[in-house]
PDB file of C-alpha atoms in Angstrom:
ATOM      1  CA  SER A   1      34.160-176.866  48.231  1.00  0.00           C
ATOM      2  CA  ALA A   2      32.025-177.096  45.112  1.00  0.00           C
ATOM      3  CA  PRO A   3      32.546-178.799  41.765  1.00  0.00           C
ATOM      4  CA  TYR A   4      33.413-176.759  38.689  1.00  0.00           C
ATOM      5  CA  VAL A   5      30.966-177.134  35.783  1.00  0.00           C
ATOM      6  CA  CYS A   6      31.038-176.783  32.006  1.00  0.00           C
ATOM      7  CA  LEU A   7      29.362-173.695  30.578  1.00  0.00           C
ATOM      8  CA  LEU A   8      27.828-174.327  27.133  1.00  0.00           C
ATOM      9  CA  PRO A   9      25.741-172.298  24.686  1.00  0.00           C
ATOM     10  CA  GLU A  10      22.079-173.251  25.111  1.00  0.00           C
ATOM     11  CA  ASP A  11      21.936-174.500  21.507  1.00  0.00           C
ATOM     12  CA  HIS A  12      24.948-176.826  21.889  1.00  0.00           C
ATOM     13  CA  PRO A  13      24.106-180.511  21.179  1.00  0.00           C
ATOM     14  CA  LEU A  14      25.138-181.481  24.736  1.00  0.00           C
ATOM     15  CA  ALA A  15      23.105-178.740  26.438  1.00  0.00           C
ATOM     16  CA  ASP A  16      19.914-180.816  26.773  1.00  0.00           C
ATOM     17  CA  GLN A  17      21.532-184.130  27.611  1.00  0.00           C
ATOM     18  CA  GLY A  18      21.751-185.440  31.165  1.00  0.00           C
ATOM     19  CA  GLY A  19      24.770-186.828  32.926  1.00  0.00           C
ATOM     20  CA  LEU A  20      28.333-185.656  33.050  1.00  0.00           C
ATOM     21  CA  ILE A  21      30.466-183.757  30.553  1.00  0.00           C
ATOM     22  CA  ASP A  22      33.857-185.387  29.984  1.00  0.00           C
ATOM     23  CA  LEU A  23      36.433-182.773  29.049  1.00  0.00           C
ATOM     24  CA  GLU A  24      38.744-185.457  27.662  1.00  0.00           C
ATOM     25  CA  GLU A  25      36.083-186.331  25.073  1.00  0.00           C
ATOM     26  CA  LEU A  26      35.419-182.699  24.115  1.00  0.00           C
ATOM     27  CA  VAL A  27      38.956-181.391  23.937  1.00  0.00           C
ATOM     28  CA  ALA A  28      39.578-182.735  20.416  1.00  0.00           C
ATOM     29  CA  ASN A  29      36.639-180.925  18.808  1.00  0.00           C
ATOM     30  CA  GLU A  30      35.616-177.953  20.937  1.00  0.00           C
ATOM     31  CA  THR A  31      37.044-174.496  21.487  1.00  0.00           C
ATOM     32  CA  PHE A  32      37.449-173.319  25.085  1.00  0.00           C
ATOM     33  CA  VAL A  33      37.631-170.006  26.907  1.00  0.00           C
ATOM     34  CA  THR A  34      40.588-169.740  29.262  1.00  0.00           C
ATOM     35  CA  PHE A  35      41.515-167.121  31.831  1.00  0.00           C
ATOM     36  CA  GLY A  36      44.521-165.130  30.787  1.00  0.00           C
ATOM     37  CA  GLY A  37      45.413-167.897  28.320  1.00  0.00           C
ATOM     38  CA  THR A  38      45.706-170.542  31.021  1.00  0.00           C
ATOM     39  CA  TYR A  39      43.823-172.620  33.564  1.00  0.00           C
ATOM     40  CA  PRO A  40      44.678-172.478  37.267  1.00  0.00           C
ATOM     41  CA  ASP A  41      45.679-176.183  37.397  1.00  0.00           C
ATOM     42  CA  THR A  42      46.570-176.402  41.054  1.00  0.00           C
ATOM     43  CA  MET A  43      43.595-174.327  42.128  1.00  0.00           C
ATOM     44  CA  MET A  44      41.211-176.533  40.145  1.00  0.00           C
ATOM     45  CA  SER A  45      42.977-179.819  40.930  1.00  0.00           C
ATOM     46  CA  MET A  46      43.178-180.303  37.157  1.00  0.00           C
ATOM     47  CA  ASP A  47      45.436-182.896  35.596  1.00  0.00           C
ATOM     48  CA  PRO A  48      48.268-180.927  33.942  1.00  0.00           C
ATOM     49  CA  ALA A  49      47.992-183.007  30.739  1.00  0.00           C
ATOM     50  CA  LEU A  50      44.302-182.119  30.407  1.00  0.00           C
ATOM     51  CA  SER A  51      45.091-178.489  31.116  1.00  0.00           C
ATOM     52  CA  ARG A  52      47.649-178.427  28.290  1.00  0.00           C
ATOM     53  CA  LYS A  53      45.105-179.978  25.894  1.00  0.00           C
ATOM     54  CA  LEU A  54      42.467-177.408  26.856  1.00  0.00           C
ATOM     55  CA  GLN A  55      44.940-174.542  26.506  1.00  0.00           C
ATOM     56  CA  ALA A  56      45.834-175.791  23.017  1.00  0.00           C
ATOM     57  CA  ARG A  57      42.111-175.622  22.121  1.00  0.00           C
ATOM     58  CA  SER A  58      41.667-172.161  23.575  1.00  0.00           C
ATOM     59  CA  ARG A  59      41.003-169.399  21.086  1.00  0.00           C
ATOM     60  CA  LEU A  60      39.535-166.952  23.586  1.00  0.00           C
ATOM     61  CA  SER A  61      40.616-165.576  26.939  1.00  0.00           C
ATOM     62  CA  ALA A  62      38.520-163.848  29.581  1.00  0.00           C
ATOM     63  CA  ALA A  63      39.538-161.727  32.540  1.00  0.00           C
ATOM     64  CA  ASN A  64      36.518-162.796  34.622  1.00  0.00           C
ATOM     65  CA  MET A  65      33.541-165.147  34.669  1.00  0.00           C
ATOM     66  CA  PRO A  66      30.872-162.709  33.407  1.00  0.00           C
ATOM     67  CA  LEU A  67      33.032-162.093  30.344  1.00  0.00           C
ATOM     68  CA  ALA A  68      33.579-165.850  29.925  1.00  0.00           C
ATOM     69  CA  GLY A  69      29.800-166.363  30.012  1.00  0.00           C
ATOM     70  CA  ALA A  70      29.332-163.703  27.336  1.00  0.00           C
ATOM     71  CA  LEU A  71      32.021-165.325  25.156  1.00  0.00           C
ATOM     72  CA  VAL A  72      30.330-168.717  25.503  1.00  0.00           C
ATOM     73  CA  ARG A  73      26.988-167.163  24.553  1.00  0.00           C
ATOM     74  CA  GLU A  74      28.311-165.180  21.588  1.00  0.00           C
ATOM     75  CA  THR A  75      30.957-167.501  20.122  1.00  0.00           C
ATOM     76  CA  GLY A  76      29.851-171.053  20.933  1.00  0.00           C
ATOM     77  CA  ALA A  77      33.070-171.805  22.817  1.00  0.00           C
ATOM     78  CA  LEU A  78      32.855-173.730  26.097  1.00  0.00           C
ATOM     79  CA  ALA A  79      34.178-172.654  29.495  1.00  0.00           C
ATOM     80  CA  ILE A  80      34.929-174.234  32.841  1.00  0.00           C
ATOM     81  CA  ALA A  81      33.212-172.244  35.550  1.00  0.00           C
ATOM     82  CA  ASP A  82      32.543-172.294  39.253  1.00  0.00           C
ATOM     83  CA  PRO A  83      28.874-173.119  39.913  1.00  0.00           C
ATOM     84  CA  PHE A  84      28.048-169.655  41.265  1.00  0.00           C
ATOM     85  CA  SER A  85      29.350-167.841  38.186  1.00  0.00           C
ATOM     86  CA  ALA A  86      27.695-170.445  35.959  1.00  0.00           C
ATOM     87  CA  GLU A  87      24.354-169.792  37.611  1.00  0.00           C
ATOM     88  CA  GLN A  88      24.793-166.055  37.085  1.00  0.00           C
ATOM     89  CA  ALA A  89      25.638-166.628  33.408  1.00  0.00           C
ATOM     90  CA  THR A  90      22.521-168.769  32.889  1.00  0.00           C
ATOM     91  CA  ARG A  91      20.367-166.025  34.402  1.00  0.00           C
ATOM     92  CA  MET A  92      21.684-163.697  31.706  1.00  0.00           C
ATOM     93  CA  GLY A  93      20.447-166.183  29.098  1.00  0.00           C
ATOM     94  CA  GLY A  94      21.919-168.023  26.150  1.00  0.00           C
ATOM     95  CA  VAL A  95      23.995-170.501  28.168  1.00  0.00           C
ATOM     96  CA  VAL A  96      23.507-173.571  30.333  1.00  0.00           C
ATOM     97  CA  PHE A  97      25.855-175.485  32.571  1.00  0.00           C
ATOM     98  CA  ARG A  98      26.458-179.168  33.056  1.00  0.00           C
ATOM     99  CA  PRO A  99      28.474-181.115  35.641  1.00  0.00           C
ATOM    100  CA  LEU A 100      31.918-182.463  34.753  1.00  0.00           C
ATOM    101  CA  SER A 101      33.146-186.035  35.043  1.00  0.00           C
ATOM    102  CA  GLN A 102      36.530-184.630  36.099  1.00  0.00           C
ATOM    103  CA  ASN A 103      36.737-183.800  39.789  1.00  0.00           C
ATOM    104  CA  LEU A 104      37.698-180.127  39.514  1.00  0.00           C
ATOM    105  CA  THR A 105      37.059-178.408  42.804  1.00  0.00           C
ATOM    106  CA  TYR A 106      36.292-174.786  43.634  1.00  0.00           C
ATOM    107  CA  PHE A 107      37.169-173.818  47.212  1.00  0.00           C
ATOM    108  CA  VAL A 108      35.587-171.042  49.253  1.00  0.00           C
ATOM    109  CA  SER A 109      36.975-170.007  52.637  1.00  0.00           C
ATOM    110  CA  ILE A 110      36.256-167.501  55.324  1.00  0.00           C
ATOM    111  CA  VAL A 111      39.380-166.779  57.310  1.00  0.00           C
ATOM    112  CA  ALA A 112      38.951-165.417  60.826  1.00  0.00           C
ATOM    113  CA  ALA A 113      40.705-165.614  64.172  1.00  0.00           C
ATOM    114  CA  GLY A 114      37.841-167.837  65.342  1.00  0.00           C
ATOM    115  CA  ARG A 115      34.084-168.123  65.035  1.00  0.00           C
ATOM    116  CA  GLU A 116      33.685-166.620  68.505  1.00  0.00           C
ATOM    117  CA  GLN A 117      35.516-163.492  67.261  1.00  0.00           C
ATOM    118  CA  LEU A 118      32.957-162.811  64.511  1.00  0.00           C
ATOM    119  CA  SER A 119      30.176-160.253  64.827  1.00  0.00           C
ATOM    120  CA  ARG A 120      26.514-161.320  64.556  1.00  0.00           C
ATOM    121  CA  GLN A 121      26.484-159.955  61.005  1.00  0.00           C
ATOM    122  CA  ALA A 122      29.624-161.868  60.069  1.00  0.00           C
ATOM    123  CA  LEU A 123      28.170-165.057  61.569  1.00  0.00           C
ATOM    124  CA  ALA A 124      24.936-164.539  59.638  1.00  0.00           C
ATOM    125  CA  PHE A 125      26.929-163.989  56.431  1.00  0.00           C
ATOM    126  CA  SER A 126      29.027-167.090  57.096  1.00  0.00           C
ATOM    127  CA  ASP A 127      25.903-169.202  57.666  1.00  0.00           C
ATOM    128  CA  LEU A 128      24.229-167.799  54.544  1.00  0.00           C
ATOM    129  CA  LEU A 129      27.308-168.467  52.430  1.00  0.00           C
ATOM    130  CA  ALA A 130      27.557-172.033  53.751  1.00  0.00           C
ATOM    131  CA  ALA A 131      23.864-172.650  53.002  1.00  0.00           C
ATOM    132  CA  GLN A 132      24.181-171.269  49.475  1.00  0.00           C
ATOM    133  CA  LEU A 133      27.292-173.337  48.835  1.00  0.00           C
ATOM    134  CA  SER A 134      25.577-176.488  50.112  1.00  0.00           C
ATOM    135  CA  ALA A 135      22.518-175.832  47.935  1.00  0.00           C
ATOM    136  CA  ARG A 136      24.667-175.284  44.829  1.00  0.00           C
ATOM    137  CA  VAL A 137      26.675-178.467  45.470  1.00  0.00           C
ATOM    138  CA  ALA A 138      23.451-180.456  45.952  1.00  0.00           C
ATOM    139  CA  TYR A 139      22.056-179.065  42.680  1.00  0.00           C
ATOM    140  CA  VAL A 140      25.169-179.947  40.669  1.00  0.00           C
ATOM    141  CA  GLU A 141      25.251-183.416  42.253  1.00  0.00           C
ATOM    142  CA  ALA A 142      21.598-183.929  41.259  1.00  0.00           C
ATOM    143  CA  LEU A 143      22.449-182.946  37.677  1.00  0.00           C
ATOM    144  CA  SER A 144      25.280-185.480  37.757  1.00  0.00           C
ATOM    145  CA  ARG A 145      22.818-188.302  38.501  1.00  0.00           C
ATOM    146  CA  GLN A 146      20.497-187.505  35.594  1.00  0.00           C
ATOM    147  CA  PRO A 147      20.720-190.037  32.738  1.00  0.00           C
TER     148      PRO A 147
END
């Protein structure tokens, strides 16, 4: 599992600050990008009341994370993103991401009959994915500890 993050335009006042982003504090004044006009509450472990507030502040909807990143960059709206998509969006420029104070969790799974049933290539992929996930979680946790 990995924590979701907040995707912000690089010129947003909160972009250069350390620490956590609290969605409850932002929801009154910011516009958000949603996915199909909604947030996947149960998938994200998001409080339904917060989800309703964010949906009420949504003026834009994206079908995928690259589009959400582009909307953040071009419109100034904020988005909630998984850390992998957020990293990809920052590589494209114009956006940054910050950790959230809310514990919204992104889950990644590899489903197989058993590790012993996997090919060498599948095992290598599984190990690489686990290492990348661990590195991304460590990075977001380090950002969370910055003042």
